[in-house]
Short mmCIF file of C-alpha atoms in Angstrom, two decimals:
data_model
loop_
_atom_site.label_atom_id
_atom_site.label_comp_id
_atom_site.label_asym_id
_atom_site.label_seq_id
_atom_site.Cartn_x
_atom_site.Cartn_y
_atom_site.Cartn_z
CA UNK M 132 -24.07 -2.47 -24.08
CA UNK M 133 -22.45 -3.37 -27.37
CA UNK M 134 -19.08 -5.01 -26.65
CA UNK M 135 -17.58 -3.46 -29.77
CA UNK M 136 -18.41 0.12 -28.75
CA UNK M 137 -15.83 1.83 -26.56
CA UNK M 138 -17.31 4.62 -24.46
CA UNK M 139 -15.36 7.85 -24.07
CA UNK M 140 -13.22 7.76 -20.91
CA UNK M 141 -13.75 4.01 -20.51
CA UNK M 142 -11.41 2.64 -17.85
CA UNK M 143 -10.34 -0.81 -16.68
CA UNK M 144 -11.92 -2.88 -19.48
CA UNK M 145 -10.13 -5.64 -21.38
CA UNK M 146 -11.33 -7.11 -24.65
CA UNK M 147 -9.98 -10.54 -25.57
CA UNK M 148 -9.97 -11.46 -29.26
CA UNK M 149 -9.15 -14.74 -30.98
CA UNK M 150 -7.01 -14.36 -34.11
CA UNK M 151 -7.88 -16.79 -36.89
CA UNK M 152 -4.83 -16.08 -39.05
CA UNK M 153 -1.41 -17.45 -39.87
CA UNK M 154 1.28 -16.93 -37.20
CA UNK M 155 3.17 -14.54 -39.49
CA UNK M 156 0.08 -12.34 -39.81
CA UNK M 157 -0.54 -12.44 -36.07
CA UNK M 158 3.10 -11.50 -35.33
CA UNK M 159 2.72 -8.55 -37.69
CA UNK M 160 -0.02 -7.19 -35.41
CA UNK M 161 2.72 -6.35 -32.91
CA UNK M 162 3.83 -3.54 -35.22
CA UNK M 163 2.50 -0.04 -34.45
CA UNK M 164 -0.70 0.69 -36.37
CA UNK M 165 -1.33 -2.91 -37.44
CA UNK M 166 -4.03 -3.57 -34.82
CA UNK M 167 -5.67 -0.28 -35.83
CA UNK M 168 -6.17 -1.72 -39.31
CA UNK M 169 -7.68 -5.07 -38.25
CA UNK M 170 -10.01 -3.42 -35.72
CA UNK M 171 -11.06 -0.55 -37.98
CA UNK M 172 -10.02 2.28 -35.64
CA UNK M 173 -7.25 4.88 -35.54
CA UNK M 174 -4.71 5.95 -32.92
CA UNK M 175 -4.48 2.96 -30.58
CA UNK M 176 -1.62 2.96 -28.07
CA UNK M 177 0.49 -0.14 -28.89
CA UNK M 178 1.71 -0.32 -25.27
CA UNK M 179 -1.84 -1.24 -24.23
CA UNK M 180 -2.17 -4.13 -26.68
CA UNK M 181 -0.84 -7.66 -26.25
CA UNK M 182 -0.64 -10.11 -29.15
CA UNK M 183 0.68 -13.58 -28.35
CA UNK M 184 0.12 -17.30 -28.89
CA UNK M 185 -1.79 -18.98 -26.07
CA UNK M 186 0.94 -21.65 -25.99
CA UNK M 187 3.37 -19.03 -24.61
CA UNK M 188 1.35 -19.00 -21.38
CA UNK M 189 2.20 -22.67 -20.70
CA UNK M 190 0.61 -23.84 -17.39
CA UNK M 191 -0.74 -20.39 -16.55
CA UNK M 192 -3.16 -20.39 -19.48
CA UNK M 193 -5.54 -17.61 -20.45
CA UNK M 194 -7.47 -18.01 -17.20
CA UNK M 195 -4.34 -17.36 -15.12
CA UNK M 196 -3.16 -14.59 -17.44
CA UNK M 197 -6.43 -12.71 -17.10
CA UNK M 198 -6.91 -13.43 -13.40
CA UNK M 199 -3.39 -13.10 -12.02
CA UNK M 200 -1.76 -10.96 -14.69
CA UNK M 201 -4.55 -8.54 -15.57
CA UNK M 202 -6.55 -8.43 -12.33
CA UNK M 203 -9.81 -9.84 -13.69
CA UNK M 204 -11.90 -11.48 -10.94
CA UNK M 205 -12.54 -15.22 -11.17
CA UNK M 206 -16.33 -14.78 -11.25
CA UNK M 207 -16.05 -13.10 -14.68
CA UNK M 208 -13.99 -15.91 -16.20
CA UNK M 209 -15.08 -19.26 -17.63
CA UNK M 210 -12.08 -21.56 -17.19
CA UNK M 211 -13.36 -24.20 -19.63
CA UNK M 212 -14.05 -21.70 -22.41
CA UNK M 213 -10.66 -20.03 -21.94
CA UNK M 214 -8.84 -23.38 -21.85
CA UNK M 215 -10.44 -24.24 -25.20
CA UNK M 216 -8.92 -21.18 -26.90
CA UNK M 217 -5.96 -22.07 -29.09
CA UNK M 218 -3.71 -20.17 -31.47
CA UNK M 219 -3.06 -16.45 -31.19
CA UNK M 220 -5.00 -13.92 -29.13
CA UNK M 221 -5.14 -10.15 -28.85
CA UNK M 222 -5.75 -8.41 -25.53
CA UNK M 223 -6.93 -4.82 -25.90
CA UNK M 224 -7.06 -2.60 -22.81
CA UNK M 225 -9.37 0.41 -22.73
CA UNK M 226 -6.33 2.59 -22.03
CA UNK M 227 -5.31 1.99 -25.67
CA UNK M 228 -8.05 4.42 -26.73
CA UNK M 229 -6.59 7.30 -24.65
CA UNK M 230 -10.01 8.30 -23.32
CA UNK M 231 -11.64 8.58 -26.74
CA UNK M 232 -14.74 6.68 -27.78
CA UNK M 233 -14.68 4.30 -30.76
CA UNK M 234 -16.68 1.65 -32.55
CA UNK M 235 -14.66 -1.41 -33.44
CA UNK M 236 -15.18 -2.91 -36.88
CA UNK M 237 -12.96 -6.00 -36.69
CA UNK M 238 -11.64 -7.96 -39.62
CA UNK M 239 -13.60 -11.25 -40.05
CA UNK M 240 -10.51 -13.15 -38.85
CA UNK M 241 -10.66 -11.35 -35.50
CA UNK M 242 -13.37 -12.68 -33.16
CA UNK M 243 -14.28 -11.23 -29.76
CA UNK M 244 -14.02 -13.88 -27.04
CA UNK M 245 -14.99 -11.73 -24.11
CA UNK M 246 -15.08 -8.38 -22.38
CA UNK M 247 -13.70 -8.25 -18.84
CA UNK M 248 -13.27 -5.56 -16.21
CA UNK M 249 -10.19 -5.23 -14.05
CA UNK M 250 -10.67 -5.10 -10.30
CA UNK M 251 -10.26 -1.55 -9.10
CA UNK M 252 -8.11 -0.74 -6.10
CA UNK M 253 -10.09 0.24 -3.04
CA UNK M 254 -8.42 3.41 -1.79
CA UNK M 255 -10.84 4.02 1.07
CA UNK M 256 -9.71 3.67 4.64
CA UNK M 257 -10.67 4.82 8.07
CA UNK M 258 -9.02 7.60 9.98
CA UNK M 259 -5.60 6.87 11.47
CA UNK M 260 -5.90 6.86 15.25
CA UNK M 261 -2.25 6.61 16.34
CA UNK M 262 -0.55 9.31 18.40
CA UNK M 263 2.09 9.94 15.73
CA UNK M 264 -0.61 10.76 13.13
CA UNK M 265 -1.92 13.72 15.12
CA UNK M 266 -0.92 17.19 13.93
CA UNK M 267 2.18 18.69 15.59
CA UNK M 268 2.96 15.41 17.38
CA UNK M 269 6.58 15.27 16.22
CA UNK M 270 9.22 16.26 18.77
CA UNK M 271 10.12 19.92 18.53
CA UNK M 272 13.78 20.65 17.86
CA UNK M 273 15.77 23.49 19.36
CA UNK M 274 15.36 26.85 17.65
CA UNK M 275 18.12 27.48 15.17
CA UNK M 276 20.05 30.69 14.79
CA UNK M 277 18.80 32.40 11.62
CA UNK M 278 21.82 34.74 11.29
CA UNK M 279 23.66 34.21 8.02
CA UNK M 280 27.03 32.53 8.17
CA UNK M 281 29.28 35.05 6.50
CA UNK M 282 32.58 33.33 7.19
CA UNK M 283 31.91 30.69 4.51
CA UNK M 284 31.07 33.18 1.77
CA UNK M 285 34.09 35.34 2.67
CA UNK M 286 36.41 32.32 2.46
CA UNK M 287 34.89 31.35 -0.91
CA UNK M 288 35.38 34.87 -2.27
CA UNK M 289 39.03 34.87 -1.11
CA UNK M 290 39.63 31.49 -2.76
CA UNK M 291 38.16 32.71 -6.06
CA UNK M 292 40.35 35.83 -5.96
CA UNK M 293 43.45 33.71 -5.35
CA UNK M 294 42.59 31.44 -8.31
CA UNK M 295 42.01 34.43 -10.61
CA UNK M 296 45.27 36.05 -9.39
CA UNK M 297 47.18 32.81 -10.02
CA UNK M 298 45.78 32.48 -13.54
CA UNK M 299 46.65 36.12 -14.31
CA UNK M 300 50.20 35.66 -12.88
CA UNK M 301 50.70 32.61 -15.18
CA UNK M 302 49.42 34.48 -18.23
CA UNK M 303 51.55 37.57 -17.70
#
């Protein structure tokens, strides 16, 4: 698999890039459409792109950011290699492509560090065996009278007539 080819409907993949550029240029990549230009693609969702200096992570570091913040498992990460990364980085989630395929053609100042997959949530579970989970196990309430309550609507109609009569009396 080519790490610079994004498959259609790709899900849960993060690409980490090192940015070998001046801080002003790297900050500019936070603007909508700027990352599109340096990666050679169109239509990326800027909400799915993070551009920041590694120094902003302080003690957490890139390892902690990817592991704790992005849900990448520890077995995919090389702590020593990530600790050696300095300067600005770009994190590109596969959701930025909105389900479309693409081939990245990055600017020479943008270098791919790694491709990581987020841990997926396991939604499987066994059947619930408790008494309260069984169908029709809730206590049955007393049957309610389904006859309409006409007294309320009659009182409302009388009140509206009185208001209209009062307004007409004031006008005339």
